[in-house]
Each structure stands twice: as C-alpha cells, then as structure tokens.
C-alpha positions as a Python dict, from the first residue, in 0.01 Angstrom:
ca = {
    (1, 'M'): (0, 0, 0),
    (2, 'L'): (-329, 194, 7),
    (3, 'S'): (-510, 285, -315),
    (4, 'K'): (-827, 488, -374),
    (5, 'V'): (-1067, 459, -667),
    (6, 'Y'): (-1390, 656, -714),
    (7, 'A'): (-1722, 509, -825),
    (8, 'A'): (-2089, 601, -767),
    (9, 'A'): (-2405, 466, -607),
    (10, 'L'): (-2763, 552, -700),
    (11, 'Q'): (-3010, 705, -455),
    (12, 'G'): (-3344, 764, -621),
    (13, 'I'): (-3262, 920, -958),
    (14, 'D'): (-2943, 1088, -834),
    (15, 'A'): (-2595, 954, -764),
    (16, 'I'): (-2349, 987, -478),
    (17, 'V'): (-1973, 934, -491),
    (18, 'V'): (-1841, 605, -351),
    (19, 'T'): (-1475, 593, -248),
    (20, 'I'): (-1323, 246, -283),
    (21, 'E'): (-1018, 205, -58),
    (22, 'V'): (-798, -99, -118),
    (23, 'S'): (-520, -207, 116),
    (24, 'T'): (-291, -510, 94),
    (25, 'E'): (-139, -682, 392),
    (26, 'A'): (43, -999, 488),
    (27, 'G'): (-162, -1313, 478),
    (28, 'F'): (-438, -1442, 251),
    (29, 'G'): (-804, -1367, 184),
    (30, 'F'): (-1028, -1104, 30),
    (31, 'T'): (-1230, -888, 273),
    (32, 'L'): (-1496, -650, 141),
    (33, 'V'): (-1677, -410, 379),
    (34, 'G'): (-1912, -112, 336),
    (35, 'L'): (-2260, -270, 304),
    (36, 'P'): (-2206, -460, -25),
    (37, 'D'): (-2491, -676, -154),
    (38, 'A'): (-2449, -1030, -286),
    (39, 'A'): (-2361, -914, -640),
    (40, 'V'): (-2081, -690, -508),
    (41, 'R'): (-1946, -965, -279),
    (42, 'E'): (-1933, -1205, -574),
    (43, 'S'): (-1711, -962, -767),
    (44, 'H'): (-1402, -1133, -624),
    (45, 'Q'): (-1435, -1432, -859),
    (46, 'R'): (-1511, -1218, -1164),
    (47, 'I'): (-1215, -987, -1094),
    (48, 'M'): (-972, -1272, -1034),
    (49, 'T'): (-1067, -1456, -1355),
    (50, 'A'): (-1076, -1138, -1569),
    (51, 'M'): (-729, -1036, -1448),
    (52, 'H'): (-593, -1384, -1526),
    (53, 'E'): (-743, -1379, -1878),
    (54, 'N'): (-571, -1045, -1943),
    (55, 'G'): (-225, -1151, -1825),
    (56, 'Y'): (-237, -1043, -1460),
    (57, 'E'): (-254, -1255, -1146),
    (58, 'F'): (-460, -1166, -842),
    (59, 'P'): (-224, -1083, -551),
    (60, 'R'): (-134, -1377, -328),
    (61, 'R'): (-177, -1180, -7),
    (62, 'G'): (-450, -1033, 206),
    (63, 'V'): (-669, -770, 38),
    (64, 'V'): (-902, -546, 237),
    (65, 'V'): (-1154, -327, 54),
    (66, 'N'): (-1368, -55, 212),
    (67, 'M'): (-1652, 110, 20),
    (68, 'S'): (-1731, 451, 168),
    (69, 'P'): (-1976, 589, 279),
    (70, 'A'): (-2013, 269, 476),
    (71, 'D'): (-2378, 327, 569),
    (72, 'V'): (-2500, 336, 204),
    (73, 'R'): (-2585, -1, 52),
    (74, 'K'): (-2381, -86, -261),
    (75, 'E'): (-2577, -287, -516),
    (76, 'G'): (-2507, -456, -848),
    (77, 'A'): (-2206, -570, -1048),
    (78, 'S'): (-2114, -221, -1174),
    (79, 'Y'): (-1837, -197, -911),
    (80, 'D'): (-1631, -478, -1072),
    (81, 'L'): (-1408, -245, -1276),
    (82, 'P'): (-1321, 7, -1001),
    (83, 'L'): (-1258, -279, -756),
    (84, 'A'): (-1024, -450, -1004),
    (85, 'L'): (-833, -128, -1069),
    (86, 'G'): (-809, -60, -696),
    (87, 'V'): (-656, -404, -634),
    (88, 'M'): (-411, -362, -923),
    (89, 'S'): (-313, -14, -808),
    (90, 'A'): (-260, -123, -446),
    (91, 'T'): (-20, -396, -563),
    (92, 'G'): (170, -173, -806),
    (93, 'M'): (46, -333, -1129),
    (94, 'I'): (-77, 5, -1255),
    (95, 'P'): (21, 358, -1144),
    (96, 'S'): (-220, 526, -905),
    (97, 'E'): (-155, 892, -996),
    (98, 'R'): (-436, 923, -1253),
    (99, 'L'): (-697, 706, -1080),
    (100, 'S'): (-817, 984, -850),
    (101, 'R'): (-905, 1208, -1148),
    (102, 'F'): (-1170, 974, -1288),
    (103, 'M'): (-1500, 821, -1184),
    (104, 'I'): (-1502, 456, -1293),
    (105, 'M'): (-1794, 213, -1336),
    (106, 'G'): (-1834, -116, -1523),
    (107, 'E'): (-1928, -481, -1489),
    (108, 'L'): (-1667, -743, -1582),
    (109, 'S'): (-1731, -1066, -1766),
    (110, 'L'): (-1490, -1354, -1706),
    (111, 'D'): (-1280, -1267, -2014),
    (112, 'G'): (-1251, -901, -1908),
    (113, 'T'): (-1518, -761, -2141),
    (114, 'L'): (-1697, -459, -1994),
    (115, 'L'): (-2074, -497, -1970),
    (116, 'P'): (-2316, -200, -1949),
    (117, 'V'): (-2440, -56, -1620),
    (118, 'T'): (-2755, 130, -1519),
    (119, 'G'): (-2763, 496, -1418),
    (120, 'A'): (-2469, 618, -1628),
    (121, 'L'): (-2628, 960, -1687),
    (122, 'P'): (-2689, 1059, -1320),
    (123, 'M'): (-2341, 925, -1240),
    (124, 'A'): (-2187, 1145, -1510),
    (125, 'I'): (-2378, 1447, -1379),
    (126, 'K'): (-2240, 1377, -1031),
    (127, 'A'): (-1886, 1333, -1169),
    (128, 'R'): (-1898, 1677, -1331),
    (129, 'E'): (-2049, 1829, -1017),
    (130, 'M'): (-1765, 1687, -803),
    (131, 'G'): (-1498, 1816, -1039),
    (132, 'F'): (-1367, 1491, -1185),
    (133, 'E'): (-1163, 1525, -1502),
    (134, 'G'): (-1340, 1238, -1673),
    (135, 'M'): (-1534, 915, -1645),
    (136, 'I'): (-1458, 557, -1753),
    (137, 'V'): (-1764, 355, -1853),
    (138, 'P'): (-1842, 54, -2074),
    (139, 'E'): (-1863, 140, -2441),
    (140, 'A'): (-2239, 73, -2444),
    (141, 'N'): (-2290, 354, -2187),
    (142, 'A'): (-2052, 609, -2341),
    (143, 'S'): (-2309, 793, -2556),
    (144, 'E'): (-2548, 821, -2263),
    (145, 'A'): (-2285, 960, -2023),
    (146, 'A'): (-2137, 1190, -2288),
    (147, 'V'): (-2461, 1391, -2289),
    (148, 'V'): (-2307, 1573, -1990),
    (149, 'N'): (-2081, 1850, -2119),
    (150, 'R'): (-1753, 1966, -1964),
    (151, 'L'): (-1670, 1604, -1874),
    (152, 'D'): (-1444, 1370, -2073),
    (153, 'V'): (-1621, 1035, -2109),
    (154, 'Y'): (-1420, 735, -2228),
    (155, 'G'): (-1605, 428, -2348),
    (156, 'M'): (-1396, 113, -2300),
    (157, 'D'): (-1473, -237, -2427),
    (158, 'N'): (-1252, -450, -2198),
    (159, 'L'): (-1027, -448, -1893),
    (160, 'R'): (-709, -449, -2103),
    (161, 'S'): (-798, -117, -2272),
    (162, 'V'): (-861, 45, -1930),
    (163, 'I'): (-526, -80, -1797),
    (164, 'D'): (-346, 53, -2106),
    (165, 'F'): (-518, 390, -2058),
    (166, 'F'): (-398, 430, -1699),
    (167, 'K'): (-49, 303, -1790),
    (168, 'C'): (-41, 572, -2064),
    (169, 'E'): (11, 305, -2330),
    (170, 'S'): (-294, 420, -2527),
    (171, 'S'): (-463, 755, -2588),
    (172, 'P'): (-832, 699, -2670),
    (173, 'Q'): (-1042, 999, -2763),
    (174, 'P'): (-1331, 1095, -2536),
    (175, 'V'): (-1681, 1050, -2676),
    (176, 'R'): (-1835, 1378, -2794),
    (177, 'V'): (-2208, 1441, -2818),
    (178, 'D'): (-2353, 1771, -2941),
    (179, 'T'): (-2656, 1750, -2717),
    (180, 'R'): (-2845, 2057, -2833),
    (181, 'T'): (-2798, 1983, -3205),
    (182, 'E'): (-2910, 1620, -3173),
    (183, 'F'): (-3198, 1718, -2947),
    (184, 'A'): (-3324, 1972, -3201),
    (185, 'A'): (-3281, 1731, -3493),
    (186, 'A'): (-3484, 1451, -3332),
    (187, 'E'): (-3760, 1678, -3199),
    (188, 'G'): (-4107, 1616, -3337),
    (189, 'V'): (-4029, 1285, -3514),
    (190, 'F'): (-4321, 1041, -3471),
    (191, 'D'): (-4435, 725, -3646),
    (192, 'C'): (-4808, 800, -3613),
    (193, 'D'): (-5037, 1100, -3665),
    (194, 'F'): (-5388, 1215, -3577),
    (195, 'A'): (-5449, 1262, -3951),
    (196, 'E'): (-5491, 884, -3968),
    (197, 'V'): (-5790, 893, -3729),
    (198, 'K'): (-6124, 901, -3911),
    (199, 'G'): (-6404, 1098, -3747),
    (200, 'Q'): (-6410, 1131, -3365),
    (201, 'E'): (-6382, 1511, -3382),
    (202, 'G'): (-6527, 1553, -3031),
    (203, 'V'): (-6271, 1315, -2881),
    (204, 'K'): (-5989, 1487, -3070),
    (205, 'R'): (-6105, 1815, -2921),
    (206, 'A'): (-6100, 1661, -2573),
    (207, 'F'): (-5743, 1538, -2631),
    (208, 'E'): (-5643, 1886, -2746),
    (209, 'V'): (-5786, 2039, -2428),
    (210, 'A'): (-5616, 1774, -2213),
    (211, 'C'): (-5275, 1837, -2371),
    (212, 'A'): (-5313, 2214, -2363),
    (213, 'G'): (-5367, 2214, -1986),
    (214, 'G'): (-5192, 1894, -1877),
    (215, 'H'): (-5523, 1736, -1768),
    (216, 'N'): (-5598, 1370, -1699),
    (217, 'I'): (-5854, 1210, -1929),
    (218, 'L'): (-6077, 901, -1925),
    (219, 'L'): (-6230, 751, -2242),
    (220, 'V'): (-6546, 544, -2211),
    (221, 'G'): (-6674, 353, -2511),
    (222, 'P'): (-6745, 11, -2668),
    (223, 'P'): (-6470, -214, -2809),
    (224, 'G'): (-6330, -106, -3145),
    (225, 'A'): (-6427, 259, -3109),
    (226, 'G'): (-6063, 372, -3132),
    (227, 'K'): (-5973, 441, -2767),
    (228, 'S'): (-5627, 282, -2774),
    (229, 'M'): (-5549, 405, -3124),
    (230, 'M'): (-5613, 766, -3029),
    (231, 'A'): (-5437, 741, -2693),
    (232, 'K'): (-5117, 621, -2862),
    (233, 'R'): (-5117, 935, -3076),
    (234, 'L'): (-5142, 1167, -2777),
    (235, 'P'): (-4764, 1238, -2753),
    (236, 'T'): (-4774, 1372, -3110),
    (237, 'I'): (-4979, 1676, -3001),
    (238, 'M'): (-4811, 1740, -2666),
    (239, 'P'): (-4560, 2027, -2638),
    (240, 'P'): (-4203, 1911, -2709),
    (241, 'L'): (-3975, 1832, -2419),
    (242, 'T'): (-3747, 2109, -2302),
    (243, 'L'): (-3379, 2019, -2264),
    (244, 'A'): (-3415, 2018, -1883),
    (245, 'E'): (-3719, 1785, -1905),
    (246, 'A'): (-3533, 1558, -2147),
    (247, 'L'): (-3238, 1527, -1908),
    (248, 'E'): (-3464, 1448, -1613),
    (249, 'T'): (-3664, 1193, -1812),
    (250, 'T'): (-3347, 1026, -1942),
    (251, 'K'): (-3209, 1004, -1586),
    (252, 'I'): (-3517, 815, -1468),
    (253, 'H'): (-3504, 567, -1757),
    (254, 'S'): (-3129, 526, -1710),
    (255, 'V'): (-3169, 442, -1339),
    (256, 'A'): (-3448, 196, -1424),
    (257, 'G'): (-3223, 29, -1683),
    (258, 'V'): (-3474, 63, -1968),
    (259, 'L'): (-3271, 287, -2199),
    (260, 'P'): (-3176, 106, -2522),
    (261, 'R'): (-2806, 38, -2560),
    (262, 'G'): (-2616, 322, -2723),
    (263, 'S'): (-2900, 568, -2669),
    (264, 'R'): (-2832, 926, -2572),
    (265, 'L'): (-3094, 1181, -2476),
    (266, 'M'): (-3466, 1106, -2487),
    (267, 'T'): (-3629, 1351, -2726),
    (268, 'A'): (-3993, 1230, -2720),
    (269, 'R'): (-4227, 1232, -2426),
    (270, 'P'): (-4254, 883, -2275),
    (271, 'F'): (-4566, 676, -2333),
    (272, 'R'): (-4608, 393, -2082),
    (273, 'A'): (-4890, 139, -2112),
    (274, 'P'): (-4862, -126, -1837),
    (275, 'H'): (-5084, -437, -1844),
    (276, 'H'): (-5375, -448, -1601),
    (277, 'T'): (-5207, -734, -1408),
    (278, 'I'): (-4934, -498, -1284),
    (279, 'S'): (-4857, -497, -910),
    (280, 'P'): (-4865, -184, -689),
    (281, 'V'): (-4485, -195, -645),
    (282, 'A'): (-4427, -217, -1021),
    (283, 'L'): (-4655, 83, -1070),
    (284, 'V'): (-4520, 319, -803),
    (285, 'G'): (-4164, 184, -767),
    (286, 'G'): (-3960, 43, -483),
    (287, 'G'): (-3877, -321, -421),
    (288, 'I'): (-3578, -488, -252),
    (289, 'N'): (-3345, -306, -491),
    (290, 'P'): (-3547, 14, -538),
    (291, 'R'): (-3624, 115, -895),
    (292, 'P'): (-3865, 371, -1045),
    (293, 'G'): (-4212, 239, -1123),
    (294, 'E'): (-4432, 299, -1427),
    (295, 'I'): (-4568, 629, -1294),
    (296, 'S'): (-4210, 764, -1273),
    (297, 'L'): (-4115, 618, -1612),
    (298, 'A'): (-4413, 818, -1747),
    (299, 'H'): (-4278, 1140, -1588),
    (300, 'N'): (-4314, 1433, -1834),
    (301, 'G'): (-4521, 1204, -2055),
    (302, 'V'): (-4828, 981, -2068),
    (303, 'L'): (-4938, 687, -1851),
    (304, 'F'): (-5201, 494, -2047),
    (305, 'L'): (-5415, 247, -1851),
    (306, 'D'): (-5625, 43, -2092),
    (307, 'E'): (-5916, -159, -1951),
    (308, 'F'): (-5916, 71, -1649),
    (309, 'P'): (-6162, -125, -1427),
    (310, 'E'): (-5961, -446, -1475),
    (311, 'F'): (-5671, -308, -1270),
    (312, 'S'): (-5681, -419, -908),
    (313, 'R'): (-5829, -166, -667),
    (314, 'N'): (-5503, -149, -469),
    (315, 'V'): (-5312, -56, -785),
    (316, 'L'): (-5554, 221, -876),
    (317, 'E'): (-5578, 368, -528),
    (318, 'V'): (-5199, 411, -488),
    (319, 'M'): (-5215, 662, -776),
    (320, 'R'): (-5432, 909, -587),
    (321, 'Q'): (-5146, 1082, -404),
    (322, 'P'): (-4906, 1101, -705),
    (323, 'L'): (-5183, 1249, -919),
    (324, 'E'): (-5209, 1539, -673),
    (325, 'D'): (-4844, 1584, -567),
    (326, 'H'): (-4667, 1484, -893),
    (327, 'C'): (-4413, 1279, -698),
    (328, 'I'): (-4407, 950, -510),
    (329, 'S'): (-4244, 901, -170),
    (330, 'I'): (-4146, 541, -95),
    (331, 'S'): (-4051, 469, 266),
    (332, 'R'): (-3931, 128, 377),
    (333, 'A'): (-3739, 3, 679),
    (334, 'K'): (-3404, 32, 498),
    (335, 'Y'): (-3455, 332, 270),
    (336, 'S'): (-3667, 635, 189),
    (337, 'I'): (-3673, 757, -173),
    (338, 'N'): (-3860, 1023, -371),
    (339, 'Y'): (-3927, 968, -741),
    (340, 'P'): (-4082, 1236, -968),
    (341, 'A'): (-4422, 1142, -1116),
    (342, 'A'): (-4560, 1440, -1309),
    (343, 'F'): (-4744, 1233, -1567),
    (344, 'M'): (-5061, 1278, -1767),
    (345, 'L'): (-5304, 994, -1694),
    (346, 'V'): (-5498, 861, -1992),
    (347, 'A'): (-5737, 577, -1911),
    (348, 'S'): (-5988, 388, -2122),
    (349, 'M'): (-6271, 154, -2032),
    (350, 'N'): (-6582, -13, -2165),
    (351, 'P'): (-6917, 113, -2032),
    (352, 'C'): (-7011, -234, -1901),
    (353, 'P'): (-6870, -590, -1877),
    (354, 'C'): (-6988, -691, -2225),
    (355, 'G'): (-6881, -354, -2366),
    (356, 'Y'): (-7197, -257, -2556),
    (357, 'Y'): (-7405, -65, -2301),
    (358, 'T'): (-7387, 258, -2506),
    (359, 'H'): (-7343, 100, -2851),
    (360, 'P'): (-7586, 250, -3106),
    (361, 'T'): (-7665, -80, -3282),
    (362, 'R'): (-7555, -376, -3067),
    (363, 'A'): (-7760, -481, -2764),
    (364, 'C'): (-7605, -495, -2418),
    (365, 'T'): (-7642, -827, -2234),
    (366, 'C'): (-7556, -692, -1887),
    (367, 'T'): (-7802, -635, -1609),
    (368, 'P'): (-7827, -284, -1459),
    (369, 'S'): (-7666, -407, -1136),
    (370, 'A'): (-7376, -557, -1333),
    (371, 'V'): (-7321, -224, -1508),
    (372, 'Q'): (-7320, -42, -1174),
    (373, 'R'): (-7076, -290, -1021),
    (374, 'Y'): (-6846, -256, -1320),
    (375, 'L'): (-6843, 125, -1303),
    (376, 'G'): (-6811, 103, -924),
    (377, 'R'): (-6464, -52, -960),
    (378, 'I'): (-6340, 303, -1014),
    (379, 'S'): (-6363, 482, -680),
    (380, 'G'): (-6517, 827, -653),
    (381, 'P'): (-6197, 992, -516),
    (382, 'L'): (-5995, 858, -810),
    (383, 'L'): (-6262, 958, -1061),
    (384, 'D'): (-6264, 1310, -915),
    (385, 'R'): (-5893, 1340, -1001),
    (386, 'I'): (-5961, 1278, -1371),
    (387, 'D'): (-6040, 1614, -1528),
    (388, 'L'): (-6201, 1499, -1854),
    (389, 'Q'): (-6439, 1203, -1880),
    (390, 'V'): (-6531, 1155, -2245),
    (391, 'E'): (-6769, 917, -2414),
    (392, 'I'): (-6647, 773, -2744),
    (393, 'M'): (-6874, 602, -2997),
    (394, 'P'): (-6795, 380, -3300),
    (395, 'V'): (-6715, 561, -3624),
    (396, 'P'): (-6991, 535, -3890),
    (397, 'F'): (-6901, 349, -4209),
    (398, 'T'): (-6926, 664, -4424),
    (399, 'E'): (-6654, 833, -4219),
    (400, 'L'): (-6447, 517, -4184),
    (401, 'S'): (-6436, 459, -4559),
    (402, 'S'): (-6367, 822, -4643),
    (403, 'L'): (-6035, 898, -4818),
    (404, 'Q'): (-6020, 1244, -4668),
    (405, 'K'): (-5758, 1277, -4396),
    (406, 'G'): (-5831, 1444, -4066),
    (407, 'E'): (-5649, 1733, -3906),
    (408, 'S'): (-5279, 1653, -3863),
    (409, 'S'): (-5102, 1630, -3530),
    (410, 'E'): (-4876, 1921, -3625),
    (411, 'V'): (-5173, 2158, -3667),
    (412, 'I'): (-5326, 2053, -3334),
    (413, 'R'): (-4985, 2073, -3166),
    (414, 'R'): (-4938, 2435, -3271),
    (415, 'R'): (-5265, 2531, -3098),
    (416, 'V'): (-5162, 2335, -2789),
    (417, 'M'): (-4825, 2508, -2778),
    (418, 'A'): (-4987, 2850, -2815),
    (419, 'A'): (-5211, 2777, -2516),
    (420, 'R'): (-4914, 2648, -2314),
    (421, 'E'): (-4723, 2967, -2396),
    (422, 'R'): (-5005, 3174, -2247),
    (423, 'Q'): (-4989, 2961, -1934),
    (424, 'S'): (-4608, 2991, -1913),
    (425, 'R'): (-4636, 3370, -1913),
    (426, 'R'): (-4919, 3362, -1658),
    (427, 'Y'): (-4734, 3140, -1410),
    (428, 'A'): (-4384, 3273, -1477),
    (429, 'G'): (-4336, 3383, -1117),
    (430, 'V'): (-4497, 3076, -955),
    (431, 'P'): (-4264, 2787, -868),
    (432, 'D'): (-4360, 2432, -974),
    (433, 'V'): (-4665, 2550, -1170),
    (434, 'H'): (-4634, 2532, -1549),
    (435, 'C'): (-4984, 2449, -1672),
    (436, 'N'): (-5346, 2491, -1566),
    (437, 'A'): (-5376, 2140, -1420),
    (438, 'Q'): (-5112, 2231, -1160),
    (439, 'M'): (-5297, 2536, -1025),
    (440, 'T'): (-5358, 2545, -650),
    (441, 'E'): (-5696, 2628, -498),
    (442, 'T'): (-5577, 2981, -418),
    (443, 'M'): (-5471, 3037, -779),
    (444, 'L'): (-5817, 2937, -904),
    (445, 'H'): (-5966, 3253, -753),
    (446, 'T'): (-5703, 3464, -928),
    (447, 'Y'): (-5669, 3304, -1271),
    (448, 'A'): (-5985, 3095, -1324),
    (449, 'R'): (-6266, 3323, -1210),
    (450, 'P'): (-6564, 3288, -1454),
    (451, 'D'): (-6793, 3575, -1543),
    (452, 'D'): (-7136, 3602, -1376),
    (453, 'E'): (-7329, 3407, -1640),
    (454, 'A'): (-7071, 3125, -1645),
    (455, 'L'): (-7070, 3113, -1265),
    (456, 'Q'): (-7448, 3069, -1255),
    (457, 'I'): (-7427, 2783, -1509),
    (458, 'L'): (-7162, 2613, -1299),
    (459, 'R'): (-7370, 2657, -982),
    (460, 'D'): (-7674, 2496, -1148),
    (461, 'A'): (-7464, 2202, -1276),
    (462, 'M'): (-7309, 2143, -935),
    (463, 'D'): (-7652, 2132, -770),
    (464, 'H'): (-7815, 1920, -1041),
    (465, 'Y'): (-7542, 1653, -1064),
    (466, 'D'): (-7437, 1673, -697),
    (467, 'M'): (-7070, 1715, -789),
    (468, 'S'): (-6790, 1729, -533),
    (469, 'A'): (-6570, 2026, -445),
    (470, 'R'): (-6282, 1859, -631),
    (471, 'A'): (-6501, 1831, -943),
    (472, 'Y'): (-6571, 2206, -910),
    (473, 'S'): (-6198, 2279, -915),
    (474, 'R'): (-6140, 2047, -1210),
    (475, 'I'): (-6414, 2212, -1413),
    (476, 'L'): (-6264, 2556, -1353),
    (477, 'K'): (-5917, 2436, -1454),
    (478, 'V'): (-6048, 2279, -1774),
    (479, 'A'): (-6253, 2593, -1850),
    (480, 'R'): (-5937, 2802, -1805),
    (481, 'T'): (-5760, 2580, -2058),
    (482, 'I'): (-6047, 2607, -2309),
    (483, 'A'): (-6032, 2986, -2271),
    (484, 'D'): (-5656, 2976, -2335),
    (485, 'L'): (-5715, 2781, -2656),
    (486, 'D'): (-5955, 3061, -2757),
    (487, 'A'): (-5693, 3322, -2654),
    (488, 'S'): (-5948, 3462, -2407),
    (489, 'D'): (-5859, 3618, -2075),
    (490, 'T'): (-6213, 3568, -1946),
    (491, 'I'): (-6389, 3236, -1877),
    (492, 'T'): (-6730, 3269, -2042),
    (493, 'S'): (-7043, 3054, -2046),
    (494, 'V'): (-6922, 2881, -2364),
    (495, 'H'): (-6604, 2766, -2189),
    (496, 'I'): (-6793, 2649, -1880),
    (497, 'H'): (-7049, 2458, -2088),
    (498, 'E'): (-6773, 2267, -2268),
    (499, 'A'): (-6586, 2196, -1943),
    (500, 'I'): (-6903, 2056, -1780),
    (501, 'S'): (-6966, 1837, -2086),
    (502, 'Y'): (-6637, 1660, -2014),
    (503, 'R'): (-6765, 1532, -1674),
    (504, 'N'): (-6944, 1248, -1851),
    (505, 'L'): (-6944, 991, -1571),
    (506, 'D'): (-7053, 1249, -1313),
    (507, 'R'): (-7354, 1330, -1527),
    (508, 'S'): (-7429, 964, -1612),
    (509, 'L'): (-7414, 841, -1254),
}
C-alpha cells in the first residue's frame, strides 16, 4: 500500500513542500531515499521505539520511503512525525484520507513525546500558500505557527494524540492568535530608556540622526564613557516594526532556532551584540547546515559591535557588501542561499590600545605609532560605509550626580518617526528605498541637493580633509536626514555643518 504525507524543508528563510511517500512490500528492511542527512536516516530507531511505547508495532516487512523533491537535502529530526504517520498509514494502522489535508512536522522522543522544531513560521506560511487545511506541529511551536491566519494549527504533545486526531477519536481545537491585537499591545514596551542617560547630549543627538535616517554609527571614546549603555538603548528610539517587518524578522529567528519556546511574533527590533571572537561564518551565515548569521538576525534592527578593532579583519571585511546591498548571498558547492541583512550597524571603540588617548584627565601611555596601528585595524573602505563617526567623552561628576532626568526615549522617538514619515512620503514610488541611508547615487541629485552656501562648505571640507567620494555621499545623506528632523525641504549650511561634524575619524586622521 502506498501512503503520502506532506512535510516541509527550509531553503534560506522560506520553506518548500516535501512529499513523503511510503510503500510496504514483501521482505524486511527500512529504505529511506531522497537526500536525507544523518539525523533523518536515524529516525528509523526513534520511530520504531516511539510506536512501541504507544501500543503499535513497526511493520515486520519491507518499508521504502521516498522524500520528494529528491534533489533537495532533508536535514534534522523534524521529519520523525510525518515519517511515522506515513508508515502507519501505509500499513493500515491509521486511515489515510485526512493525511493529505495537513502539513505535519515534529521530532519524536523515544516515548513518543513531540519535541519542537525550527522554522515553524515559514512552514506555516508555505502551508497556507499551498492550500492545506491545517498544520500539525509540536505544542511548543503552535503559538509561533498560529501567527499565520486562515490556517488551522494544532499543537500536539505526543504521538498518541496525533494518532487519535487522524483516527477521529479526539477533536482538539486549533490554536488561535489575534496577531494584530497582540502586536499592537506589545509595541513600544522596553526595559530601558534614554532618560536614564546623564549628559551626553551631543551623542544622543547623533543617535537621533542615525535612527531618523537608518544610518550606521561609530562611537569613539575612553572606557566608562557610556558607549555600550547608550547603544543598548538605541532600539527604544527607532520607529516601531511594521507587521510585515515583524513577520520577516520572526521568520529569520525561527529558521535560526533562536526564538524562545512558546513565542509568537517579534514586536521589538532585534539587538544583536556578538563577541569580538566571532567567526566570519557565524557573522554572515552558512555552514554545513546553513543557518542565518548575526547580520541576518539583526535584520530590521541593530548589530552592535563593541570593541570594534578587536574583531578579526576577515570578520569586519565580510560586512562591506551587506552594508551596501542589505542582503548576503552565500554560495557553496552544495547550495546557494540569500539571507536579508538590512541592519543598522552600531560600533564602539577606544581611541587607542590603553583607551585614554582623548581622555580629559588621564594620561595616555601609548606611542603615536601604536595609536595609528590601532586605528588602522579599521580599513578605510569599511570606515567610509559608516555614516556617523562620533567622539564620546566621560560625563562630568556634576552631570553624573544630577537627579534631573534626561529627555525620554518616547520624546526622541516621536521626532524620529516624524522624520521617517517625511521620508516614506518622499520615496513612496521608489522600490526598496524607505529611508535616507538607502538612497542611490542618482537619488542624491534629486532629493539631497544642498543650497549654494552649503555646497561651498562641503567642497571646502572635502578638499581640506581629503575625503573620498563615498564620504561625500554619506555626508549628503546625513544632511538630508538632519533637514528632515528640522522639517526642511532644503539642505542648508547648518545641516551640512552638522553632517560634516559627524565624520570625526576622517577629520582626526
């Protein structure tokens, strides 16, 4: 008897349907074909033991399983449940009429308990797209998959409950999630605020400009000046995620397997802060079993690189292309995958190895050549791609001990959102451009043309500091953002002056 069960495989952050065909024949043995990896091939023992623990015996005859499409590699233990149901259906233990109406995924423990899988959200999206009536997933993945509307998602805790469902001996209710209501309720909930930051008004202004235009920013200052503290508060002033952005971000984290159990839709922009010992593959993604890297996990959010020069040069240089294209293409002998990577880079560093080169009171112990070598760890092409380079100094005691709170994140966020709204209207008819940082060179001449006085100031700065053509473009984009914060259609000398002041390392070097 031939039975068919439908599952899914992940390709990048999307899913494709996998048809599992099970046939029984005279003889003995279990044959599995269709490019399964080691975890899938080992499913035989898990299935056999789980069936026995739930009162069923594995058939004493030959079983042949084909996983189609046969040229797509099947990875992981998430195929245990559909394989078990396919075997039981092919031998008449459960009826096969309802199996074709559901997409089924789940890992089996030896006692039949269903363990969570990765990528439940993109699989559920694919199930709805292909017209399946519903989806069977482990209970831990039910809330995540139920984010997809117009699809009945059933969360099951063990093999016995799934068998009873297909034998019509139980009628569990599908999991319901009111996505829009929950998304709106959780929006804007943070555990930190810029009101807690004492002083540093110039740096706060730079963060506001960076968020308003989606610009990358580098903080340079001595230890204890507040670089990490302020960077962690950056998501609190960024515009809230749209529902489409939240779905895309959740898909990436689901595929990477980093969503907490029982979680649903991500409502806050991601903030990723990898250690400086990270490898290039961990940063950009890939590997034997390809997974998104840190730059994709930071998609629609912030990638914070503390101690910037301590990262290996190979790690830093692989970011140059994603910073421009907002995606990463990973090509290997056995696969080629594209992951989105539209992140905002926030980096921080000391001005020298000892950290006190610019400190107002503590003496630096580094030689000038040591300072130059330290700064030289950041290549010119990478530095050019960072729009704002800001110097941060320690907060004086009078400001640090003050009881007066600073401006709250909510107030700053409203100004940022107003500037982003101006940009949304400006680029409404331009695909893939949503903020000033994403403007192309052609668009600069249309939307970021300064007046005559501002143009002369920019020309003098370019000549004096010997800036590159990319730095010229970055200054114009930042000036356009500053003008948007002022609700000005024209880029004036004031806006250009401020934008040039944010090229701190260009001016220092």
